[in-house]
Tab-separated table of C-alpha atoms in Angstrom:
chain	number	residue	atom	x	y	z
A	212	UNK	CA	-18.868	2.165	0.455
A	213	UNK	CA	-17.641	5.547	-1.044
A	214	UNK	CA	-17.316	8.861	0.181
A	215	UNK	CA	-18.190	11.585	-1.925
A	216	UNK	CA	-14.918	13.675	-3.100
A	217	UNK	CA	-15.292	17.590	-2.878
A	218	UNK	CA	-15.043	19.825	-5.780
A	219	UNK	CA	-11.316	20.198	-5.528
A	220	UNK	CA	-11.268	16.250	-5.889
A	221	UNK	CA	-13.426	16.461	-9.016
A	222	UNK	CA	-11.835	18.603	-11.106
A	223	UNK	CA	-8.069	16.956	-10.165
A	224	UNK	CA	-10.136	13.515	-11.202
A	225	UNK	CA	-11.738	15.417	-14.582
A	226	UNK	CA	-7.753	16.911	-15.022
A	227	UNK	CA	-6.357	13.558	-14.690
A	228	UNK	CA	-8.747	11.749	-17.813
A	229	UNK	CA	-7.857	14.313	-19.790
A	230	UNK	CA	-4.226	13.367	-19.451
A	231	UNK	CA	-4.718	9.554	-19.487
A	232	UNK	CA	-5.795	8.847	-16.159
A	233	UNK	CA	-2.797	7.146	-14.666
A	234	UNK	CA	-2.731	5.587	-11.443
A	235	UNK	CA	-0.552	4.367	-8.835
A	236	UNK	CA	-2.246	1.287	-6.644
A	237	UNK	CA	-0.153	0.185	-3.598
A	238	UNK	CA	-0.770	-2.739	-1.893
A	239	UNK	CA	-0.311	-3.100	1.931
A	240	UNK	CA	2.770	-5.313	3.083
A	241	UNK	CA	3.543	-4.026	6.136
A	242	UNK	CA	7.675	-3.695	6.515
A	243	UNK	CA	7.771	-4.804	2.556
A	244	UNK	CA	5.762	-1.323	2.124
A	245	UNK	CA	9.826	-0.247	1.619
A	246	UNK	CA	9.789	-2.080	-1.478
A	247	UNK	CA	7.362	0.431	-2.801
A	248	UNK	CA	9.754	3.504	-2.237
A	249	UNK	CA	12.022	1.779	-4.469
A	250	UNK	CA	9.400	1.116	-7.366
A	251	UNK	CA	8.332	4.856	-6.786
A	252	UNK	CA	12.011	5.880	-7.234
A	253	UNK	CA	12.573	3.640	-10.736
A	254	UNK	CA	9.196	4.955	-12.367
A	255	UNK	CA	9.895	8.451	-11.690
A	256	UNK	CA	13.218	8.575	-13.443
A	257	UNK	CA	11.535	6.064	-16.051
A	258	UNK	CA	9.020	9.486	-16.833
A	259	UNK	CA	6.772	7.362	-15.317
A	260	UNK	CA	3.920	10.029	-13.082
A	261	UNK	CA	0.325	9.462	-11.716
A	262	UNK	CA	-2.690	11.400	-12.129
A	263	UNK	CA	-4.113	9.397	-8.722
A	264	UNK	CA	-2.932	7.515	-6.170
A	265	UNK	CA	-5.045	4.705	-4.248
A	266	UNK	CA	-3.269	2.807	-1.129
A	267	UNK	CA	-4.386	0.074	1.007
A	268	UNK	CA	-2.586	-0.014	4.428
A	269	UNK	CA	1.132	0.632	4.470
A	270	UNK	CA	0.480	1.372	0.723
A	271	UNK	CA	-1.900	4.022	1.835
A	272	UNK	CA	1.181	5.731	3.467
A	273	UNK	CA	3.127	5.703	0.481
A	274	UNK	CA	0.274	7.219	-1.486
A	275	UNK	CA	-0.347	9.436	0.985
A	276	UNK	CA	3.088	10.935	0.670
A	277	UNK	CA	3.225	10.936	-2.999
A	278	UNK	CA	-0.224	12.587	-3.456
A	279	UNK	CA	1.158	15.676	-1.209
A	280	UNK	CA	4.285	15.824	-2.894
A	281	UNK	CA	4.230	14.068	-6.440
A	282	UNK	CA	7.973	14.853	-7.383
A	283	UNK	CA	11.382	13.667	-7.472
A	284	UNK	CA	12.284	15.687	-4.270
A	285	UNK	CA	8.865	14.306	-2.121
A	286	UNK	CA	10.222	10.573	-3.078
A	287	UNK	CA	13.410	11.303	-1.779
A	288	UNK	CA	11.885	12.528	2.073
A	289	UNK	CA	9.689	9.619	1.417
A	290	UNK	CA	12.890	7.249	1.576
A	291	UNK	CA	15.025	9.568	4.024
A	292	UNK	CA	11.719	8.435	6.288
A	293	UNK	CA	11.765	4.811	5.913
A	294	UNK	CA	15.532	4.297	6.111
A	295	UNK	CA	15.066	6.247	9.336
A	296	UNK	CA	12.220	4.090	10.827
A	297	UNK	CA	12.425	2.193	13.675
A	298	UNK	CA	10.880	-1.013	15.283
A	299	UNK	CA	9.860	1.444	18.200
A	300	UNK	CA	8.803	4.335	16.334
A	301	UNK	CA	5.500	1.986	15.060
A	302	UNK	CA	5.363	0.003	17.939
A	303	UNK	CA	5.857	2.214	20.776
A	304	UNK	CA	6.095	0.254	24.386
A	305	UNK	CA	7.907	-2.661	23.436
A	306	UNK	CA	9.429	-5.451	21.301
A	307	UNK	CA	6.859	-6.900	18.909
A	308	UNK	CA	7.794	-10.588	19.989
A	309	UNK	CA	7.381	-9.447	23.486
A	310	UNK	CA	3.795	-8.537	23.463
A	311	UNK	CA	2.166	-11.252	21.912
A	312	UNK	CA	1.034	-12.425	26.185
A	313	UNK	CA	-1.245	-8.757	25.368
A	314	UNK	CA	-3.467	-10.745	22.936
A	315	UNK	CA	-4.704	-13.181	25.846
A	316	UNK	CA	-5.862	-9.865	27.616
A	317	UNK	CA	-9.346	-8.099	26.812
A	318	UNK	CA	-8.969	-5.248	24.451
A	319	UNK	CA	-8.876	-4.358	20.641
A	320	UNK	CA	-5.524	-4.484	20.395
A	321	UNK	CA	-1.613	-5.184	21.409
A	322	UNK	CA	0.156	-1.600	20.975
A	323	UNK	CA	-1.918	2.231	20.599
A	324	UNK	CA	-1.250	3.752	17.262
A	325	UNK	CA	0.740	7.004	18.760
A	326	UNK	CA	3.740	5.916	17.154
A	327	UNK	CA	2.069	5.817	13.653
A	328	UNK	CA	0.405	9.747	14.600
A	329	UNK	CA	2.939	11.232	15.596
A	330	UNK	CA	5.011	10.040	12.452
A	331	UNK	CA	2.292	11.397	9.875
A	332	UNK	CA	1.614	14.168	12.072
A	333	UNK	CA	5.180	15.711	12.112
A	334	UNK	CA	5.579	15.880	8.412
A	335	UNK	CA	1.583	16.678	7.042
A	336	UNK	CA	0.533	18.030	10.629
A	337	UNK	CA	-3.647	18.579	10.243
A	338	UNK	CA	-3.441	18.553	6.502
A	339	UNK	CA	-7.183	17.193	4.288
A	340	UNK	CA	-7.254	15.279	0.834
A	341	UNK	CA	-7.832	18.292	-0.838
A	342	UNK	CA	-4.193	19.774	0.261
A	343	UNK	CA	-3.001	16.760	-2.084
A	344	UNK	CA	-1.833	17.599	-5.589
A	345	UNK	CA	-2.684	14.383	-6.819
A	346	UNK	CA	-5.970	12.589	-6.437
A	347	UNK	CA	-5.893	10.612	-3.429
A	348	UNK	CA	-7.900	7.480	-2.374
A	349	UNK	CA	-7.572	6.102	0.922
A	350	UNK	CA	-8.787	2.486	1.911
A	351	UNK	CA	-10.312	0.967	4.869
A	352	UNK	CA	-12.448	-1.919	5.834
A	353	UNK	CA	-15.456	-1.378	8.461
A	354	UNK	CA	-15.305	-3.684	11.126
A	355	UNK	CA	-18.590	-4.184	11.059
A	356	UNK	CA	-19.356	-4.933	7.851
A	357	UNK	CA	-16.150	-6.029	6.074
A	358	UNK	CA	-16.920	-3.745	3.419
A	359	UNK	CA	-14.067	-1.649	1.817
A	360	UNK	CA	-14.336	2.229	1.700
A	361	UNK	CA	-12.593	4.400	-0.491
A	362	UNK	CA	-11.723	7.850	1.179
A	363	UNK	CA	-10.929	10.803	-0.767
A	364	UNK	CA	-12.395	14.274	1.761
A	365	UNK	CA	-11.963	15.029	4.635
A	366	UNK	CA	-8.916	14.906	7.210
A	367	UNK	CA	-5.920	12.329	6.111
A	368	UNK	CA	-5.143	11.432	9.705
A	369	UNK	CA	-7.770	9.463	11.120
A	370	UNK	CA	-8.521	7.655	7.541
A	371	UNK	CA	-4.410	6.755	7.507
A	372	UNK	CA	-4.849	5.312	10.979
A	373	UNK	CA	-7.648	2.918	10.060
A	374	UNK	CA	-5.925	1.873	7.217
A	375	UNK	CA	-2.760	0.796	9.049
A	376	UNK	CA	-5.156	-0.445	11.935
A	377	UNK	CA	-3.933	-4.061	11.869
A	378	UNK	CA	-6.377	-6.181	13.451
A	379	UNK	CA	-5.496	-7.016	17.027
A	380	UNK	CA	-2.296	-4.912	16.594
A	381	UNK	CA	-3.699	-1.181	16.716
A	382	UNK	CA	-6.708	-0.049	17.788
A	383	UNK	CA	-9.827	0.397	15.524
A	384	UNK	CA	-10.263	4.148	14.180
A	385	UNK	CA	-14.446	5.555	14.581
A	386	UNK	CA	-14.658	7.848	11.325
A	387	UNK	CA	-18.499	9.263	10.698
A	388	UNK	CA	-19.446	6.815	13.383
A	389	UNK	CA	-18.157	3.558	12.275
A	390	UNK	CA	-15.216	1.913	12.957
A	391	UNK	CA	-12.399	0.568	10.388
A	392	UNK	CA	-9.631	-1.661	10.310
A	393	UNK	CA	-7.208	-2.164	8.119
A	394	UNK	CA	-7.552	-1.744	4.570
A	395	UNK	CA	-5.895	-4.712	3.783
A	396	UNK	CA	-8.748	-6.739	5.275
A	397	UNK	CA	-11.081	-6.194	2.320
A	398	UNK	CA	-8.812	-5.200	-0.524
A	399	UNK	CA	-5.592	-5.723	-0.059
A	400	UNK	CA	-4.064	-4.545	-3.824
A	401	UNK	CA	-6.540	-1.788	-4.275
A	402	UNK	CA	-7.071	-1.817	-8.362
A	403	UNK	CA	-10.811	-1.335	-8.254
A	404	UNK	CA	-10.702	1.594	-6.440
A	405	UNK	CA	-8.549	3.324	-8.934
A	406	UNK	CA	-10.539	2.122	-11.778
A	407	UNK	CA	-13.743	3.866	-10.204
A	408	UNK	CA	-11.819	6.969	-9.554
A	409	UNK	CA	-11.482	7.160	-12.963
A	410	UNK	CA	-7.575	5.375	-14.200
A	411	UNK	CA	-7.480	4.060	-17.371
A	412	UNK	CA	-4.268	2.984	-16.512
A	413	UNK	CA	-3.189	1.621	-13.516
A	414	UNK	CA	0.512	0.491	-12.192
A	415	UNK	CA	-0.064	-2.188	-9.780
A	416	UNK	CA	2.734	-1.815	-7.000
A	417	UNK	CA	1.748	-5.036	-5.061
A	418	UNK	CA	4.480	-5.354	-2.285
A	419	UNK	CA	3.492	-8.547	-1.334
A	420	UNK	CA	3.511	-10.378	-4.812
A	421	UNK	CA	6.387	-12.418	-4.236
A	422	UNK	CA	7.767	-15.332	-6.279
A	423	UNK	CA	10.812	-16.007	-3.974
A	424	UNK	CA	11.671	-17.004	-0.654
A	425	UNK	CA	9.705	-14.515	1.327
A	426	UNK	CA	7.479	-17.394	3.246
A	427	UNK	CA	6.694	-16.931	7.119
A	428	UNK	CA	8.452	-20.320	8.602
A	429	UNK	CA	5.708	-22.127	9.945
A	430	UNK	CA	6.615	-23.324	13.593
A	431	UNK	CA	4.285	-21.965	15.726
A	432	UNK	CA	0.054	-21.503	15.879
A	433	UNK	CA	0.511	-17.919	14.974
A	434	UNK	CA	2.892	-18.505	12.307
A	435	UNK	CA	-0.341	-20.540	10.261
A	436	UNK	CA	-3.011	-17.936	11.343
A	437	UNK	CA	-0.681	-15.233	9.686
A	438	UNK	CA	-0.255	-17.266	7.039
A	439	UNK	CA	-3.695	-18.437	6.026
A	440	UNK	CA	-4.196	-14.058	6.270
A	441	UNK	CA	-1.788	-13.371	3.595
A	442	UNK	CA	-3.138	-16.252	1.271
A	443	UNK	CA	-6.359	-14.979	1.661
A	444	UNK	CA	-5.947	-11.599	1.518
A	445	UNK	CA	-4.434	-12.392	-1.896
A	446	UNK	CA	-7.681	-14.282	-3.440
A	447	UNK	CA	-9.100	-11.185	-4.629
A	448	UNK	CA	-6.600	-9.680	-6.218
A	449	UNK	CA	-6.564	-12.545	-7.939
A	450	UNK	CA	-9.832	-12.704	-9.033
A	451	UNK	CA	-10.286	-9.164	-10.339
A	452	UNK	CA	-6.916	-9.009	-12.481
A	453	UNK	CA	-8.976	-10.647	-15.223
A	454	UNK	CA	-12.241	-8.866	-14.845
A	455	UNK	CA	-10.804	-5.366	-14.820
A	456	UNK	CA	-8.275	-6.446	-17.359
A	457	UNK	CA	-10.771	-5.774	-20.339
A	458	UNK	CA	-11.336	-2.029	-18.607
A	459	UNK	CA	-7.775	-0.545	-18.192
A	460	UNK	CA	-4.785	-1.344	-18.850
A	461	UNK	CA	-2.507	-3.158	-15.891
A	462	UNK	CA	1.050	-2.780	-15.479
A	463	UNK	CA	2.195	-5.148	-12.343
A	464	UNK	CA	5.680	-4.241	-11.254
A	465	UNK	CA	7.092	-7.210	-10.358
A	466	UNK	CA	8.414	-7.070	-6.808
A	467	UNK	CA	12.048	-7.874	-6.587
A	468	UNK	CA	12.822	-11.405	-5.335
A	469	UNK	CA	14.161	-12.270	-1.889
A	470	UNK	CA	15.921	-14.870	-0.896
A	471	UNK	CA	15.273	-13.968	2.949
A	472	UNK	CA	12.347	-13.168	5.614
A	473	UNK	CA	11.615	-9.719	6.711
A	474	UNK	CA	9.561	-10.695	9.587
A	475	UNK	CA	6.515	-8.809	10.422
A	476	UNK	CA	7.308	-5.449	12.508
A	477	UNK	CA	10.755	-5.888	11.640
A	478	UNK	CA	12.121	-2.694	9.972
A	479	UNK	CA	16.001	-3.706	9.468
A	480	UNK	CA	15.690	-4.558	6.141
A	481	UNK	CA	14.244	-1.780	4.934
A	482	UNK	CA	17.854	-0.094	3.402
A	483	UNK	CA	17.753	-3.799	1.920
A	484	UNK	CA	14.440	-3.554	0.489
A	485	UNK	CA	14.868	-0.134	-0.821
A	486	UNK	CA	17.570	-0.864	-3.072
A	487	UNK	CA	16.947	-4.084	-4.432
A	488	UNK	CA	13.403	-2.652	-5.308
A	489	UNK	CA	15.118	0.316	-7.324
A	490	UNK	CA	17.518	-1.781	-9.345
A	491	UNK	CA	14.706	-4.422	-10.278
A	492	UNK	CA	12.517	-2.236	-11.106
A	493	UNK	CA	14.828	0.149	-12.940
A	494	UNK	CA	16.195	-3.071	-15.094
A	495	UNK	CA	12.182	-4.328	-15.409
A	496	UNK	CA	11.148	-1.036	-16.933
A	497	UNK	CA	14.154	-0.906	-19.247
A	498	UNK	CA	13.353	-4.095	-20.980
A	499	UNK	CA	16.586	-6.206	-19.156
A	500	UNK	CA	13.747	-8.367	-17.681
A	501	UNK	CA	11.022	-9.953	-20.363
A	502	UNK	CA	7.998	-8.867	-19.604
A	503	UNK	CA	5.168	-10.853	-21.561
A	504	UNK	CA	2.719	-8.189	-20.955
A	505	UNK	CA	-0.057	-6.662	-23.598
A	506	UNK	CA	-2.408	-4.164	-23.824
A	507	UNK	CA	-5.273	-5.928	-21.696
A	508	UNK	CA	-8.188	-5.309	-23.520
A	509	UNK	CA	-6.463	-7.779	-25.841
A	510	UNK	CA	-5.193	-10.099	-23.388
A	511	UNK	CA	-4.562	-10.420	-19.753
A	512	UNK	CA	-1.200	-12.076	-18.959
A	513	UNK	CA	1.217	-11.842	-16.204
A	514	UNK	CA	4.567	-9.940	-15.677
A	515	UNK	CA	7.279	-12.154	-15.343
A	516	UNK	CA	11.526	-11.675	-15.061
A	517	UNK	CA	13.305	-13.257	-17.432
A	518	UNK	CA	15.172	-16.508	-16.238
């Protein structure tokens, strides 16, 4: 389901395929959202810049940010923020670990989203996608359908707070009458989005593509439930690198490796995440790591570091 851009949107979409049509697609992630900051950070000094921006979840925070403030100076108060966040300032109320008794309970969720408003509120306050300088798509699943919609009019609050709307975390967000969850839900690595918004190239920042030790130790119930969500929140991703391969080009910035957990809701790593993001990325997009990439309307293969 789409909603229709107004004319301010069209003509920053008609602006942007005259230049090329680049795009930015972030991925959700939750706390590994940070390692998007430090991809952001790399490309920009790289000469790397977007004509669009599409996020799903935390990645529609990032994009978010960037669309209102696409320079050098709006991805540094991007990072000030999320070396400044705090487990409290998302989840307001209490420790993460200590709330889980809240899911036994009847309701839609564990914690209220207030912590999440009042953090986009006090740095865009009431502002609407066509205040962004970039084009901006926003994505969100409807609960009732499971269908992802691509926002891009109208307020940026309310479609932000479905995006982020974790299911059973926060609550669900009613926008034109339906409710939405999470982005991630649906479409996790948002490329098709971007594609219909017009990219002919799009730079996949997928925080969660990792090739290292970032794996959820499975010792409890929960532990396999949020498990079996990431793997199959990744499936189609998957499935649509190949078929919108032969449509755009792809770049997939490889996410830095970890060799450690950043468990969900925990934001101490994020100084961590920041930096090793920048310095892969940085070394990635000045050929120290191989990439085996082509043009993919020749052939589709897959970023990879060097060994």
């Amino acid at each position: 389901m789409k909603s229709y851009p107004s004319r301010a949107q069209w003509l920053k979409r008609l602006a942007s395929r005259r230049r090329g049509g680049v795009a930015f697609a972030f991925s959700g992630g939750g706390p590994l959202g940070a390692l998007q900051v430090g991809q952001m950070r790399a490309l920009f000094e790289h000469g790397v810049m977007p004509d669009m921006v599409v996020g799903s979840s935390v990645g529609a925070l990032n994009a978010t940010f960037l669309a209102l403030d696409p320079t050098t100076a709006g991805t540094d108060r991007l990072e000030t923020i999320w070396r400044g966040l705090q487990d409290t300032d998302l989840f307001p109320g209490g420790r993460f670990k200590a709330s889980w008794a809240r899911m036994l309970v009847r309701g839609n969720r564990i914690f209220e989203n207030s912590g999440i408003r009042k953090l986009v509120t006090t740095r865009i306050g009431n502002a609407v996608f066509d205040d962004a300088q970039l084009t901006l798509g926003i994505l969100a699943t409807d609960l009732a359908t499971g269908k992802d919609r691509t926002f891009t009019s109208g307020e940026i609050l309310p479609t932000l707070l479905a995006s982020i709307a974790m299911p059973g975390i926060f609550p669900p967000v009613e926008i034109e009458g339906r409710k939405y969850i999470d982005g991630g839900v649906a479409n996790n690595v948002p490329v098709a989005p971007a594609v219909d918004m017009g990219a002919r190239t799009v730079y996949v920042l997928d925080a969660t593509a990792q090739n290292n030790a970032q794996h959820r130790p499975l010792n409890r119930p929960i532990d396999y439930l949020v498990h079996a969500f990431g793997l199959a929140r990744s499936q189609r991703f998957d499935i649509e690198v190949p078929l919108y391969a032969s449509k755009v080009e792809l770049i997939l910035i490889p996410a830095a490796p970890l060799d450690f957990y950043v468990p969900f809701a925990s934001m101490d790593f994020t100084a961590r995440l920041i930096d090793l993001s920048y310095e892969h990325t940085r070394a990635f997009l000045s050929g120290e790591l191989r990439s085996v990439t082509e043009r993919v309307d020749e052939s589709v293969e897959v970023i990879a570091p060097a060994k």
